[in-house]
Coordinates of C-alpha atoms in Angstrom, one line a residue:
X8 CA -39.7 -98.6 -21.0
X9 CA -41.1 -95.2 -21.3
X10 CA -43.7 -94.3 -24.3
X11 CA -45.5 -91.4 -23.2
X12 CA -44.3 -87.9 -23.7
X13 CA -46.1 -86.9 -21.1
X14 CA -44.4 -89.1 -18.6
X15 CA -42.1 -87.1 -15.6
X16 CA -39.0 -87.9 -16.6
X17 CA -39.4 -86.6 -20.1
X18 CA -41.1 -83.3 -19.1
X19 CA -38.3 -82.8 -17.0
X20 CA -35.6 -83.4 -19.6
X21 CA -37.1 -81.4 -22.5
X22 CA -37.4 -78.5 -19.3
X23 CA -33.6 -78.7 -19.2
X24 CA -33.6 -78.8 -22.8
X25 CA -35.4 -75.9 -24.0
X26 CA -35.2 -73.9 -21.0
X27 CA -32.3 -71.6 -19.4
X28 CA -33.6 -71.2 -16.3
X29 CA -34.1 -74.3 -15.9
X30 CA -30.5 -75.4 -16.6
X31 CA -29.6 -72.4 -14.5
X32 CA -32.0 -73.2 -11.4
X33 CA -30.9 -77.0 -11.0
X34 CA -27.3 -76.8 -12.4
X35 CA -27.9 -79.2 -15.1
X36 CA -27.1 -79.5 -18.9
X37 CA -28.1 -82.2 -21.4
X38 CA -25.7 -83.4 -23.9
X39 CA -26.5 -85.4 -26.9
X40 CA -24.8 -88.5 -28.7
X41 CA -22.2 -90.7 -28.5
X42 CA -19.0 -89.2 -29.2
X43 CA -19.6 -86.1 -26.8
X44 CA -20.9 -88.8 -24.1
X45 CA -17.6 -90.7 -24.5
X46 CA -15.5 -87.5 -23.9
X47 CA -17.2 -86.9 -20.0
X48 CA -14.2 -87.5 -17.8
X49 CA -14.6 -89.8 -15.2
X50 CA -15.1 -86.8 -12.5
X51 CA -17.8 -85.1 -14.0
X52 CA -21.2 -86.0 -12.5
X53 CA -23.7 -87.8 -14.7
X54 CA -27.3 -88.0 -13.6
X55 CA -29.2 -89.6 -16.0
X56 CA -28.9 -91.0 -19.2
X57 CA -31.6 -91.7 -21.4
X58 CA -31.3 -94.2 -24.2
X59 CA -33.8 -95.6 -27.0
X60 CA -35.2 -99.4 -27.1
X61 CA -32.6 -99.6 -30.4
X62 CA -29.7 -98.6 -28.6
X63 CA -29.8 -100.5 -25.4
X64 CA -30.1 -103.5 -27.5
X65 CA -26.8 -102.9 -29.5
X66 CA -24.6 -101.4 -27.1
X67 CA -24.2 -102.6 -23.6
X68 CA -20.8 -102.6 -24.2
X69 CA -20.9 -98.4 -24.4
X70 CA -23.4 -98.3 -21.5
X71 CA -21.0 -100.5 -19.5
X72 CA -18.5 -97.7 -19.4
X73 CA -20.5 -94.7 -18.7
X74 CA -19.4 -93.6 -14.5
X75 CA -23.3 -93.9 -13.9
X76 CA -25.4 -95.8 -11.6
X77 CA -27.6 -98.2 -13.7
X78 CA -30.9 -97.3 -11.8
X79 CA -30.3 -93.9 -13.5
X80 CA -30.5 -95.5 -17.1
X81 CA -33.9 -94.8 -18.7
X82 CA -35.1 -96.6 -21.4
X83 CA -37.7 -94.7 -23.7
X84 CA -39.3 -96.4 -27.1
X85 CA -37.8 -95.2 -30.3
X86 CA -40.4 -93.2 -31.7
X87 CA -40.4 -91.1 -28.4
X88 CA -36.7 -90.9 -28.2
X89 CA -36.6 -89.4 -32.1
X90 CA -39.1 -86.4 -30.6
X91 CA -37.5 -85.8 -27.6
X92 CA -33.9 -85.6 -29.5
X93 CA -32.7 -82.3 -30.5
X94 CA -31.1 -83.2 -33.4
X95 CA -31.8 -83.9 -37.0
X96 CA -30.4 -87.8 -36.7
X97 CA -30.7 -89.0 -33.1
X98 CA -27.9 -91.8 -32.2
X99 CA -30.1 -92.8 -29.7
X100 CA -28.2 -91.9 -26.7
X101 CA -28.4 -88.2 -24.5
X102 CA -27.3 -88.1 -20.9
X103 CA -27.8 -85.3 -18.0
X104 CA -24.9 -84.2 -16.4
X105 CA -23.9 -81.7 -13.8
X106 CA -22.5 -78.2 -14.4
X107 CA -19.2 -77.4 -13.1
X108 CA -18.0 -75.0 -11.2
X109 CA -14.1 -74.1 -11.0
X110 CA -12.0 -72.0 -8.8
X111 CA -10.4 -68.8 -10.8
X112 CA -7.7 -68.1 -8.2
X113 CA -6.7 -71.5 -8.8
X114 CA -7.0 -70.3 -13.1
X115 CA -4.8 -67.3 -12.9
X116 CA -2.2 -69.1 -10.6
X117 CA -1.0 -70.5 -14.1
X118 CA 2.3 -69.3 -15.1
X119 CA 2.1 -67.9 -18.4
X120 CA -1.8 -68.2 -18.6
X121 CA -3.0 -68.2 -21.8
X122 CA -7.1 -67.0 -21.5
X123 CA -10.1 -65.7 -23.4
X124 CA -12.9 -63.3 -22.7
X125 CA -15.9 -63.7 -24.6
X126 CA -17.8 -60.4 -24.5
X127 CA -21.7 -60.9 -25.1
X128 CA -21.3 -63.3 -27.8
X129 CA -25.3 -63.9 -29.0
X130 CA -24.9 -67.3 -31.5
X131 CA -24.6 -70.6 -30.2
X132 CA -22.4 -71.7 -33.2
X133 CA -19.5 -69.4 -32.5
X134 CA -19.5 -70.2 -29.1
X135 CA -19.4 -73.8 -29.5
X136 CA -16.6 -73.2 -32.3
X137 CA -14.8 -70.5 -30.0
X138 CA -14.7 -73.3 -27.2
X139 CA -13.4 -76.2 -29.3
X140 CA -10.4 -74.1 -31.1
X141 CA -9.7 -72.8 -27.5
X142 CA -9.5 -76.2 -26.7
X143 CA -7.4 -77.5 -29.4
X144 CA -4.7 -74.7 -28.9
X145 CA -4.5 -75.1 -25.5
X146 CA -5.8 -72.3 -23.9
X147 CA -6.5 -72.4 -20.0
X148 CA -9.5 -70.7 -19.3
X149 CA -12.9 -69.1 -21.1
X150 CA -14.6 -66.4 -19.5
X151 CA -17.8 -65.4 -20.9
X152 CA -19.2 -62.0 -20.3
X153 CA -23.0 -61.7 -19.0
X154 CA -25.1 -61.1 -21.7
X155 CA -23.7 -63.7 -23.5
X156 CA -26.0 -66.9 -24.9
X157 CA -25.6 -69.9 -22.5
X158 CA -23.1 -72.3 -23.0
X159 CA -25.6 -74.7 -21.9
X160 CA -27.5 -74.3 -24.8
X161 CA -28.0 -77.5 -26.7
X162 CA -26.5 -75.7 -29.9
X163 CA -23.5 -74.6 -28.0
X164 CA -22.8 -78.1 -26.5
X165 CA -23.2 -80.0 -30.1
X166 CA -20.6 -77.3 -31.7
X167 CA -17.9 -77.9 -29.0
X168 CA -17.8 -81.3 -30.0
X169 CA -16.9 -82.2 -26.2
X170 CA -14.2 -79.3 -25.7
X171 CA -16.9 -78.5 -22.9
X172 CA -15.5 -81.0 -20.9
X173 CA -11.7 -80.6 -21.2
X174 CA -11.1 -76.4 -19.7
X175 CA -12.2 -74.6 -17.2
X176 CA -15.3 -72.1 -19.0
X177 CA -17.1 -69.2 -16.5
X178 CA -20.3 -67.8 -17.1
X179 CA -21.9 -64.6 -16.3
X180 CA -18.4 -62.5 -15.9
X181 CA -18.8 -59.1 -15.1
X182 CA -16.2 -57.4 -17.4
X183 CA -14.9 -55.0 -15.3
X184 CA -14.8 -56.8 -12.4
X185 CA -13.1 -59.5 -14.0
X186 CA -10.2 -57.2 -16.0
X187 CA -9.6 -55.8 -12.9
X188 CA -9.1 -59.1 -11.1
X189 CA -6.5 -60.2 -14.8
X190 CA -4.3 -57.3 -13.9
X191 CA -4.2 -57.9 -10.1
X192 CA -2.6 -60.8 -11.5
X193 CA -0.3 -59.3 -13.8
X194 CA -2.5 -60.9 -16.8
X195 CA -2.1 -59.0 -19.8
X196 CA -5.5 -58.1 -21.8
X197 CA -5.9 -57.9 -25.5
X198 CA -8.8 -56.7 -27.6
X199 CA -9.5 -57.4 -31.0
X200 CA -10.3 -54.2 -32.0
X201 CA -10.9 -52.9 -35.8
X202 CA -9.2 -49.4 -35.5
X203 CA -6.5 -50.8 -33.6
X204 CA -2.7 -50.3 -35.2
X205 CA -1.0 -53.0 -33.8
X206 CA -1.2 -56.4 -35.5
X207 CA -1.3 -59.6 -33.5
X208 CA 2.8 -60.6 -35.0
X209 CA 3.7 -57.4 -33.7
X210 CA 3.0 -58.3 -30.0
X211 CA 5.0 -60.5 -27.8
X212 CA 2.6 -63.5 -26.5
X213 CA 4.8 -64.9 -24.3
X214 CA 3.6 -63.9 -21.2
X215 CA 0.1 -64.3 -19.1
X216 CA -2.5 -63.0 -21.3
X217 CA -6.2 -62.6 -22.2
X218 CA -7.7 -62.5 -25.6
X219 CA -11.0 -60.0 -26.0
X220 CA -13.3 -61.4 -28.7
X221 CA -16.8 -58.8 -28.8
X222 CA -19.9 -59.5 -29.5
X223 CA -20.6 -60.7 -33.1
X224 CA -23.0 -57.1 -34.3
X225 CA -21.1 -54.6 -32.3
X226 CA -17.5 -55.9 -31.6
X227 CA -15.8 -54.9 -28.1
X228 CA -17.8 -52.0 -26.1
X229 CA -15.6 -48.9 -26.0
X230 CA -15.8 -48.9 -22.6
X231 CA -14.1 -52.1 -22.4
X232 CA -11.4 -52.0 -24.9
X233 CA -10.3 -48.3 -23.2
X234 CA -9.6 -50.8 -19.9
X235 CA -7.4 -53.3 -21.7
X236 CA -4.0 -53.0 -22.1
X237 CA -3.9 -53.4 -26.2
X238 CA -5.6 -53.4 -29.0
X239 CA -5.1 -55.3 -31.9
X240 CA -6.0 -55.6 -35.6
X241 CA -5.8 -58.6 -37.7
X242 CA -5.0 -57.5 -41.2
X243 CA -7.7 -58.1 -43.8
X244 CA -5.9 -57.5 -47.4
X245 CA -10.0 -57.6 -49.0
X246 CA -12.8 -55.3 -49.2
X247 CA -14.6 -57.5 -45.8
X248 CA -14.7 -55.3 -43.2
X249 CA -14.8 -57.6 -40.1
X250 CA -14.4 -61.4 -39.8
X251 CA -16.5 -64.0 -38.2
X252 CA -16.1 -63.8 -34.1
X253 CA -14.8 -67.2 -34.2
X254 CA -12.7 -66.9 -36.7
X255 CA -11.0 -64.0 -35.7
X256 CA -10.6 -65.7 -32.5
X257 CA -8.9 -68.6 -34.2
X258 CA -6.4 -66.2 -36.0
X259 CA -5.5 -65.2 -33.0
X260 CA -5.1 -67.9 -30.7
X261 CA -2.9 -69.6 -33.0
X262 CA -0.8 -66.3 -33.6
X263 CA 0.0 -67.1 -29.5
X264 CA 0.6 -70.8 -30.5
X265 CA 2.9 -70.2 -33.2
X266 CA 4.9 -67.7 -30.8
X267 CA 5.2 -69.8 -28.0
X268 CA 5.7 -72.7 -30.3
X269 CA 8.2 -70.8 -31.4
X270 CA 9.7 -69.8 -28.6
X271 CA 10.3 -73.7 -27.2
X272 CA 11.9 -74.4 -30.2

């Protein structure tokens, strides 16, 4: 059982933790907890898993299932485990996994892709939040822009509550490069865009399509929402001028749900 702090294992972990290019340089993310770790598919590499004295003592049962080889299972005192954990009430339980990489040909072979572009979104938060309603409205892809905060950031991975795991996400998309490659591919792009005139009921969804969602501050470059095919507004009836990143992007994913929903029925 590890004590020390200072121990190898541990400096490498809180390396991953606390530092992007670390993550970046050995492909590697940490996520933290037991309802995240239970929602790593079965494919997705997991190096190590570290686990307090408490924990190993009370479930063996939940250790039992993780896809892991059980040399790779480090056991670290309690004390150390609560300052190594990088939330406010540790469960006891963090594992390392690998980063995935996914093929986007293979992405926008999808009939009647449904995608989103995340342009230089800066908080962790509504990344995390972005991910997990993508997730739950079924969209196919994320692309996020460079210049964007990681989505291996500890913050992001606690906010998507595990969505990480269940849709292809890319990193580091250069915009142009990659709206060029949508409409190669007869994908349709859509930005939320404030002086738009279009409203998101007013446009047919039923078709392959990518949702624009700009950074939090400064919304959608100009010279990225003059090289997508739409813009839209989502109509605010109050004196707010702009909405949350990811709540606009909720508004209008599940605009395309209820449309294709919709549609089936």
């Amino acid at each position: 059982m590890i004590e020390s702090i200072q121990n190898k294992h541990i400096k490498w972990l809180l390396a991953l933790q606390k530092n992007r290019k670390n993550r970046m340089k050995e492909k590697l993310f940490v996520v933290e907890g037991i309802k995240i770790i239970e929602e790593i598919p079965n494919d997705w590499e997991i190096v190590h898993v570290f686990v307090s004295n408490s924990f190993i003592k009370e479930n063996a049962l939940f250790l039992n299932k993780i896809q892991i080889n059980k040399n790779n299972i480090i056991e670290v005192s309690d004390k150390l485990f609560n300052t190594i954990s990088d939330t406010v009430t540790p469960q006891g339980v963090l594992a390392v996994c690998k980063q995935k990489m996914f093929s986007l040909n293979d992405v926008l072979s999808i009939k009647e892709g449904f995608f989103i572009i995340l342009e230089e979104i800066q908080d962790p938060g509504n990344l995390g939040t972005i991910i997990r309603t993508a997730d739950a409205a079924g969209v196919d892809a994320i692309f996020i822009t460079k210049g964007s905060v990681d989505l291996y950031n500890p913050k992001v991975i606690r906010s998507t509550m595990g969505s990480i795991f269940h849709l292809p996400i890319f990193t580091d998309m250069d915009i142009d490069n990659l709206i060029e490659k949508l409409k190669d591919n007869n994908v349709s792009t859509l930005s939320a865009h404030l002086k738009a005139n279009i409203y998101p009921y007013q446009y047919n969804f039923n078709k392959a399509i990518a949702l624009l969602i700009g950074n939090e501050a400064k919304g959608i470059k100009d010279s990225t929402s003059k090289k997508t095919d739409m813009l839209l507004k989502i109509p605010m009836q109050g004196k707010a001028e702009s909405l949350n990143a990811a709540v606009a992007a909720g508004i209008l994913m599940y605009e395309v749900v209820r449309q294709r929903i919709s549609k089936i029925n």
